[in-house]
Structure formats: C-alpha cells, structure tokens
Amino acid sequence: MEIAFIHTPLGTAKLEGDQQGLSAITVLDGKELHNDVLPEVLEDAAYQLTEYFEGKRKTFSLELNPQGTDFQKKVWEALQEIPYGKTMSYMELSKKLGDVKAIRAVAAANGRNPLWVVIPCHRVIGSDGSLTGYAGGLHRKKWLLDHENPVKQQSLF
C-alpha cells in the first residue's frame, strides 16, 4: 500500500492505494504533511484532486478500490451518481437504493465512505436541506457544497 499527502484548502489529504486502485482518502486535522516524491500509483489521484480543488474538475476518472461490505459498496456507488453541484437527501438516496426503511443503514454507510471527495458523500443532506453529519466536519461539508455550487452569490457592495 502506497501513501501520499497533498495540500488542499481544507487541510492535508492522505491518499492510500496500490495497483488495484485508490482505497482511501482522508483529510487530516493538524500539522501539514507532504511527500518529497509522489508514489506513481497515486500521481493521477493527486493530480485530479488538485484540479477539483482548483475548480477545473467536476468528475473523477480513477480506479477505485474501497474496502467495505457489499451494502456499503452499493451505497458508495449510488453516491457517485449524484452530479457535481447537486445534492440528495438521505431519504432520496434510500429510495434510490430501493428501501426507504434502510435510511439509517444508508446514512451509516455514507459516514463510512473511505474516499473523501471522490465518492461525494458531502452531497447528501437532510430532508429539510440541513447539513447533517459529516465525518470531515460540517465546516468542510459546507465548503465543498459552496465550491460545487454553480451559482455564486455576488456581493452588492
């Protein structure tokens, strides 16, 4: 397993992966970490994430290899279908997966997403539009949603 660190506007991101694909991206609080040289298997992921944060990329084209249960993987696949700049409620996601009663299990799988940003769990919100739960912190969820918002509010002053 190879590891790389990249700087993002929301903190240092730790990327983990190998020839099988990208298995984890986590955002770290605290001290800045960096690599002198990026492992070759993580170069494309680092490049695409940098483009995303620069506003130059809306979708990712990476080989993914997240580890989880079959149910979690099903939820993570559904998350990848939420378009850039759009949101979906936990209830809508549960309906999309075919079981409204599974809303808590869907929310739990969403919270265990190992691929920060690339699998866009930040695009899932409460039914009332609230920014409910986010493993990376609600301030990061708000930042990501604002970053992806196609309509930027202009200041009048």
PDB file of C-alpha atoms in Angstrom:
ATOM      1  CA  MET A   1       0.000   0.000   0.000  1.00  0.00           C
ATOM      2  CA  GLU A   2       1.401   3.374  -1.047  1.00  0.00           C
ATOM      3  CA  ILE A   3       0.683   6.629   0.799  1.00  0.00           C
ATOM      4  CA  ALA A   4       0.802  10.240  -0.372  1.00  0.00           C
ATOM      5  CA  PHE A   5      -0.082  13.571   1.190  1.00  0.00           C
ATOM      6  CA  ILE A   6      -1.364  16.590  -0.715  1.00  0.00           C
ATOM      7  CA  HIS A   7      -2.340  20.055   0.393  1.00  0.00           C
ATOM      8  CA  THR A   8      -5.990  21.072  -0.069  1.00  0.00           C
ATOM      9  CA  PRO A   9      -7.874  24.198   1.031  1.00  0.00           C
ATOM     10  CA  LEU A  10      -9.467  22.018   3.744  1.00  0.00           C
ATOM     11  CA  GLY A  11      -6.302  20.501   5.169  1.00  0.00           C
ATOM     12  CA  THR A  12      -3.822  17.826   4.250  1.00  0.00           C
ATOM     13  CA  ALA A  13      -5.331  14.873   2.379  1.00  0.00           C
ATOM     14  CA  LYS A  14      -3.830  11.429   2.888  1.00  0.00           C
ATOM     15  CA  LEU A  15      -4.169   9.195  -0.182  1.00  0.00           C
ATOM     16  CA  GLU A  16      -3.738   5.437   0.033  1.00  0.00           C
ATOM     17  CA  GLY A  17      -3.723   2.959  -2.806  1.00  0.00           C
ATOM     18  CA  ASP A  18      -1.871   0.420  -4.883  1.00  0.00           C
ATOM     19  CA  GLN A  19      -2.043  -1.192  -8.320  1.00  0.00           C
ATOM     20  CA  GLN A  20      -5.624  -2.306  -7.523  1.00  0.00           C
ATOM     21  CA  GLY A  21      -6.737   1.319  -7.176  1.00  0.00           C
ATOM     22  CA  LEU A  22      -7.315   4.104  -4.705  1.00  0.00           C
ATOM     23  CA  SER A  23      -8.528   2.669  -1.402  1.00  0.00           C
ATOM     24  CA  ALA A  24      -8.709   5.672   0.935  1.00  0.00           C
ATOM     25  CA  ILE A  25      -8.584   9.449   1.039  1.00  0.00           C
ATOM     26  CA  THR A  26      -8.853  11.120   4.403  1.00  0.00           C
ATOM     27  CA  VAL A  27      -8.489  14.733   5.419  1.00  0.00           C
ATOM     28  CA  LEU A  28      -6.227  15.287   8.380  1.00  0.00           C
ATOM     29  CA  ASP A  29      -6.514  17.914  11.070  1.00  0.00           C
ATOM     30  CA  GLY A  30      -3.355  19.349  12.447  1.00  0.00           C
ATOM     31  CA  LYS A  31       0.150  19.505  11.082  1.00  0.00           C
ATOM     32  CA  GLU A  32       0.930  19.674   7.389  1.00  0.00           C
ATOM     33  CA  LEU A  33       2.470  16.535   5.918  1.00  0.00           C
ATOM     34  CA  HIS A  34       3.965  16.169   2.463  1.00  0.00           C
ATOM     35  CA  ASN A  35       5.830  13.793   0.193  1.00  0.00           C
ATOM     36  CA  ASP A  36       9.127  14.569  -1.439  1.00  0.00           C
ATOM     37  CA  VAL A  37       8.056  12.288  -4.298  1.00  0.00           C
ATOM     38  CA  LEU A  38       4.551  11.031  -5.009  1.00  0.00           C
ATOM     39  CA  PRO A  39       4.228   7.268  -5.468  1.00  0.00           C
ATOM     40  CA  GLU A  40       3.492   6.582  -9.131  1.00  0.00           C
ATOM     41  CA  VAL A  41       0.243   4.723  -8.360  1.00  0.00           C
ATOM     42  CA  LEU A  42      -1.114   7.850  -6.616  1.00  0.00           C
ATOM     43  CA  GLU A  43       0.063  10.539  -9.049  1.00  0.00           C
ATOM     44  CA  ASP A  44      -3.178  10.628 -11.051  1.00  0.00           C
ATOM     45  CA  ALA A  45      -5.326  10.790  -7.910  1.00  0.00           C
ATOM     46  CA  ALA A  46      -3.238  13.676  -6.549  1.00  0.00           C
ATOM     47  CA  TYR A  47      -3.456  15.485  -9.891  1.00  0.00           C
ATOM     48  CA  GLN A  48      -7.228  15.044 -10.210  1.00  0.00           C
ATOM     49  CA  LEU A  49      -7.882  16.127  -6.622  1.00  0.00           C
ATOM     50  CA  THR A  50      -5.747  19.223  -7.149  1.00  0.00           C
ATOM     51  CA  GLU A  51      -7.760  20.042 -10.285  1.00  0.00           C
ATOM     52  CA  TYR A  52     -11.003  19.571  -8.338  1.00  0.00           C
ATOM     53  CA  PHE A  53      -9.931  21.997  -5.635  1.00  0.00           C
ATOM     54  CA  GLU A  54      -8.782  24.491  -8.282  1.00  0.00           C
ATOM     55  CA  GLY A  55     -12.286  24.360  -9.814  1.00  0.00           C
ATOM     56  CA  LYS A  56     -11.004  22.709 -13.013  1.00  0.00           C
ATOM     57  CA  ARG A  57     -12.532  19.232 -12.490  1.00  0.00           C
ATOM     58  CA  LYS A  58     -16.114  18.138 -11.817  1.00  0.00           C
ATOM     59  CA  THR A  59     -15.773  14.365 -12.178  1.00  0.00           C
ATOM     60  CA  PHE A  60     -13.069  11.877 -11.306  1.00  0.00           C
ATOM     61  CA  SER A  61     -11.683   9.173 -13.543  1.00  0.00           C
ATOM     62  CA  LEU A  62      -9.796   6.927 -11.165  1.00  0.00           C
ATOM     63  CA  GLU A  63      -9.554   3.225 -10.429  1.00  0.00           C
ATOM     64  CA  LEU A  64     -11.222   2.870  -7.022  1.00  0.00           C
ATOM     65  CA  ASN A  65     -10.762   0.043  -4.549  1.00  0.00           C
ATOM     66  CA  PRO A  66     -12.630   0.987  -1.355  1.00  0.00           C
ATOM     67  CA  GLN A  67     -12.905  -1.710   1.293  1.00  0.00           C
ATOM     68  CA  GLY A  68     -16.328  -2.320   2.815  1.00  0.00           C
ATOM     69  CA  THR A  69     -19.348  -4.564   2.926  1.00  0.00           C
ATOM     70  CA  ASP A  70     -21.402  -5.254  -0.181  1.00  0.00           C
ATOM     71  CA  PHE A  71     -24.111  -2.918   1.148  1.00  0.00           C
ATOM     72  CA  GLN A  72     -21.613  -0.121   1.807  1.00  0.00           C
ATOM     73  CA  LYS A  73     -20.183  -0.511  -1.696  1.00  0.00           C
ATOM     74  CA  LYS A  74     -23.707  -0.309  -3.149  1.00  0.00           C
ATOM     75  CA  VAL A  75     -24.290   2.960  -1.269  1.00  0.00           C
ATOM     76  CA  TRP A  76     -20.886   4.328  -2.357  1.00  0.00           C
ATOM     77  CA  GLU A  77     -21.681   3.519  -5.994  1.00  0.00           C
ATOM     78  CA  ALA A  78     -25.000   5.377  -5.696  1.00  0.00           C
ATOM     79  CA  LEU A  79     -23.197   8.382  -4.194  1.00  0.00           C
ATOM     80  CA  GLN A  80     -21.025   8.610  -7.297  1.00  0.00           C
ATOM     81  CA  GLU A  81     -24.168   9.148  -9.377  1.00  0.00           C
ATOM     82  CA  ILE A  82     -25.027  12.413  -7.583  1.00  0.00           C
ATOM     83  CA  PRO A  83     -23.898  15.085 -10.050  1.00  0.00           C
ATOM     84  CA  TYR A  84     -21.434  17.844  -9.206  1.00  0.00           C
ATOM     85  CA  GLY A  85     -23.312  20.849  -7.839  1.00  0.00           C
ATOM     86  CA  LYS A  86     -26.363  18.789  -6.823  1.00  0.00           C
ATOM     87  CA  THR A  87     -27.487  17.336  -3.510  1.00  0.00           C
ATOM     88  CA  MET A  88     -29.716  14.461  -2.457  1.00  0.00           C
ATOM     89  CA  SER A  89     -31.350  13.723   0.883  1.00  0.00           C
ATOM     90  CA  TYR A  90     -30.701  10.553   2.833  1.00  0.00           C
ATOM     91  CA  MET A  91     -34.358   9.641   2.204  1.00  0.00           C
ATOM     92  CA  GLU A  92     -33.982  10.123  -1.563  1.00  0.00           C
ATOM     93  CA  LEU A  93     -30.821   8.021  -1.530  1.00  0.00           C
ATOM     94  CA  SER A  94     -32.620   5.258   0.401  1.00  0.00           C
ATOM     95  CA  LYS A  95     -35.464   5.318  -2.133  1.00  0.00           C
ATOM     96  CA  LYS A  96     -32.986   5.180  -4.996  1.00  0.00           C
ATOM     97  CA  LEU A  97     -31.436   2.100  -3.419  1.00  0.00           C
ATOM     98  CA  GLY A  98     -34.885   0.508  -3.188  1.00  0.00           C
ATOM     99  CA  ASP A  99     -35.605   0.543   0.547  1.00  0.00           C
ATOM    100  CA  VAL A 100     -36.941   3.639   2.324  1.00  0.00           C
ATOM    101  CA  LYS A 101     -36.667   1.818   5.663  1.00  0.00           C
ATOM    102  CA  ALA A 102     -32.899   1.459   5.202  1.00  0.00           C
ATOM    103  CA  ILE A 103     -32.314   5.167   5.755  1.00  0.00           C
ATOM    104  CA  ARG A 104     -30.206   4.643   8.904  1.00  0.00           C
ATOM    105  CA  ALA A 105     -28.113   1.938   7.253  1.00  0.00           C
ATOM    106  CA  VAL A 106     -27.633   4.207   4.227  1.00  0.00           C
ATOM    107  CA  ALA A 107     -26.583   7.080   6.491  1.00  0.00           C
ATOM    108  CA  ALA A 108     -24.145   4.789   8.339  1.00  0.00           C
ATOM    109  CA  ALA A 109     -22.616   3.562   5.053  1.00  0.00           C
ATOM    110  CA  ASN A 110     -22.369   7.174   3.884  1.00  0.00           C
ATOM    111  CA  GLY A 111     -20.486   8.019   7.087  1.00  0.00           C
ATOM    112  CA  ARG A 112     -18.003   5.179   6.475  1.00  0.00           C
ATOM    113  CA  ASN A 113     -17.090   6.374   2.983  1.00  0.00           C
ATOM    114  CA  PRO A 114     -13.315   5.859   2.742  1.00  0.00           C
ATOM    115  CA  LEU A 115     -12.772   8.062  -0.323  1.00  0.00           C
ATOM    116  CA  TRP A 116     -13.256  11.667   0.749  1.00  0.00           C
ATOM    117  CA  VAL A 117     -14.445  13.953  -2.088  1.00  0.00           C
ATOM    118  CA  VAL A 118     -14.019  11.331  -4.856  1.00  0.00           C
ATOM    119  CA  ILE A 119     -17.066   9.453  -3.542  1.00  0.00           C
ATOM    120  CA  PRO A 120     -19.133  12.571  -2.839  1.00  0.00           C
ATOM    121  CA  CYS A 121     -20.838  11.788   0.464  1.00  0.00           C
ATOM    122  CA  HIS A 122     -20.803  15.538   1.134  1.00  0.00           C
ATOM    123  CA  ARG A 123     -23.642  15.861  -1.414  1.00  0.00           C
ATOM    124  CA  VAL A 124     -26.074  14.060   0.903  1.00  0.00           C
ATOM    125  CA  ILE A 125     -28.105  16.362   3.133  1.00  0.00           C
ATOM    126  CA  GLY A 126     -31.096  16.186   5.462  1.00  0.00           C
ATOM    127  CA  SER A 127     -34.622  16.132   4.005  1.00  0.00           C
ATOM    128  CA  ASP A 128     -35.080  19.696   5.246  1.00  0.00           C
ATOM    129  CA  GLY A 129     -31.932  20.858   3.436  1.00  0.00           C
ATOM    130  CA  SER A 130     -29.811  20.885   6.576  1.00  0.00           C
ATOM    131  CA  LEU A 131     -26.144  19.917   6.556  1.00  0.00           C
ATOM    132  CA  THR A 132     -26.479  16.872   8.762  1.00  0.00           C
ATOM    133  CA  GLY A 133     -23.483  14.814   9.814  1.00  0.00           C
ATOM    134  CA  TYR A 134     -20.174  14.721   8.037  1.00  0.00           C
ATOM    135  CA  ALA A 135     -17.131  12.760   9.166  1.00  0.00           C
ATOM    136  CA  GLY A 136     -14.793  15.538   7.985  1.00  0.00           C
ATOM    137  CA  GLY A 137     -16.704  18.198   9.910  1.00  0.00           C
ATOM    138  CA  LEU A 138     -19.679  20.299   8.850  1.00  0.00           C
ATOM    139  CA  HIS A 139     -17.403  23.262   8.006  1.00  0.00           C
ATOM    140  CA  ARG A 140     -15.766  21.105   5.321  1.00  0.00           C
ATOM    141  CA  LYS A 141     -19.113  19.859   4.014  1.00  0.00           C
ATOM    142  CA  LYS A 142     -20.327  23.455   3.676  1.00  0.00           C
ATOM    143  CA  TRP A 143     -17.104  24.457   1.918  1.00  0.00           C
ATOM    144  CA  LEU A 144     -17.371  21.568  -0.567  1.00  0.00           C
ATOM    145  CA  LEU A 145     -21.024  22.315  -1.357  1.00  0.00           C
ATOM    146  CA  ASP A 146     -20.246  26.021  -1.795  1.00  0.00           C
ATOM    147  CA  HIS A 147     -17.270  25.091  -4.012  1.00  0.00           C
ATOM    148  CA  GLU A 148     -19.543  22.990  -6.236  1.00  0.00           C
ATOM    149  CA  ASN A 149     -22.437  25.437  -6.295  1.00  0.00           C
ATOM    150  CA  PRO A 150     -22.887  26.512  -9.915  1.00  0.00           C
ATOM    151  CA  VAL A 151     -24.474  29.822  -8.901  1.00  0.00           C
ATOM    152  CA  LYS A 152     -22.160  32.002  -6.891  1.00  0.00           C
ATOM    153  CA  GLN A 153     -23.813  34.765  -4.882  1.00  0.00           C
ATOM    154  CA  GLN A 154     -22.434  38.115  -5.944  1.00  0.00           C
ATOM    155  CA  SER A 155     -21.814  40.809  -3.403  1.00  0.00           C
ATOM    156  CA  LEU A 156     -23.703  44.059  -3.939  1.00  0.00           C
ATOM    157  CA  PHE A 157     -21.147  46.086  -2.010  1.00  0.00           C
TER     158      PHE A 157
END
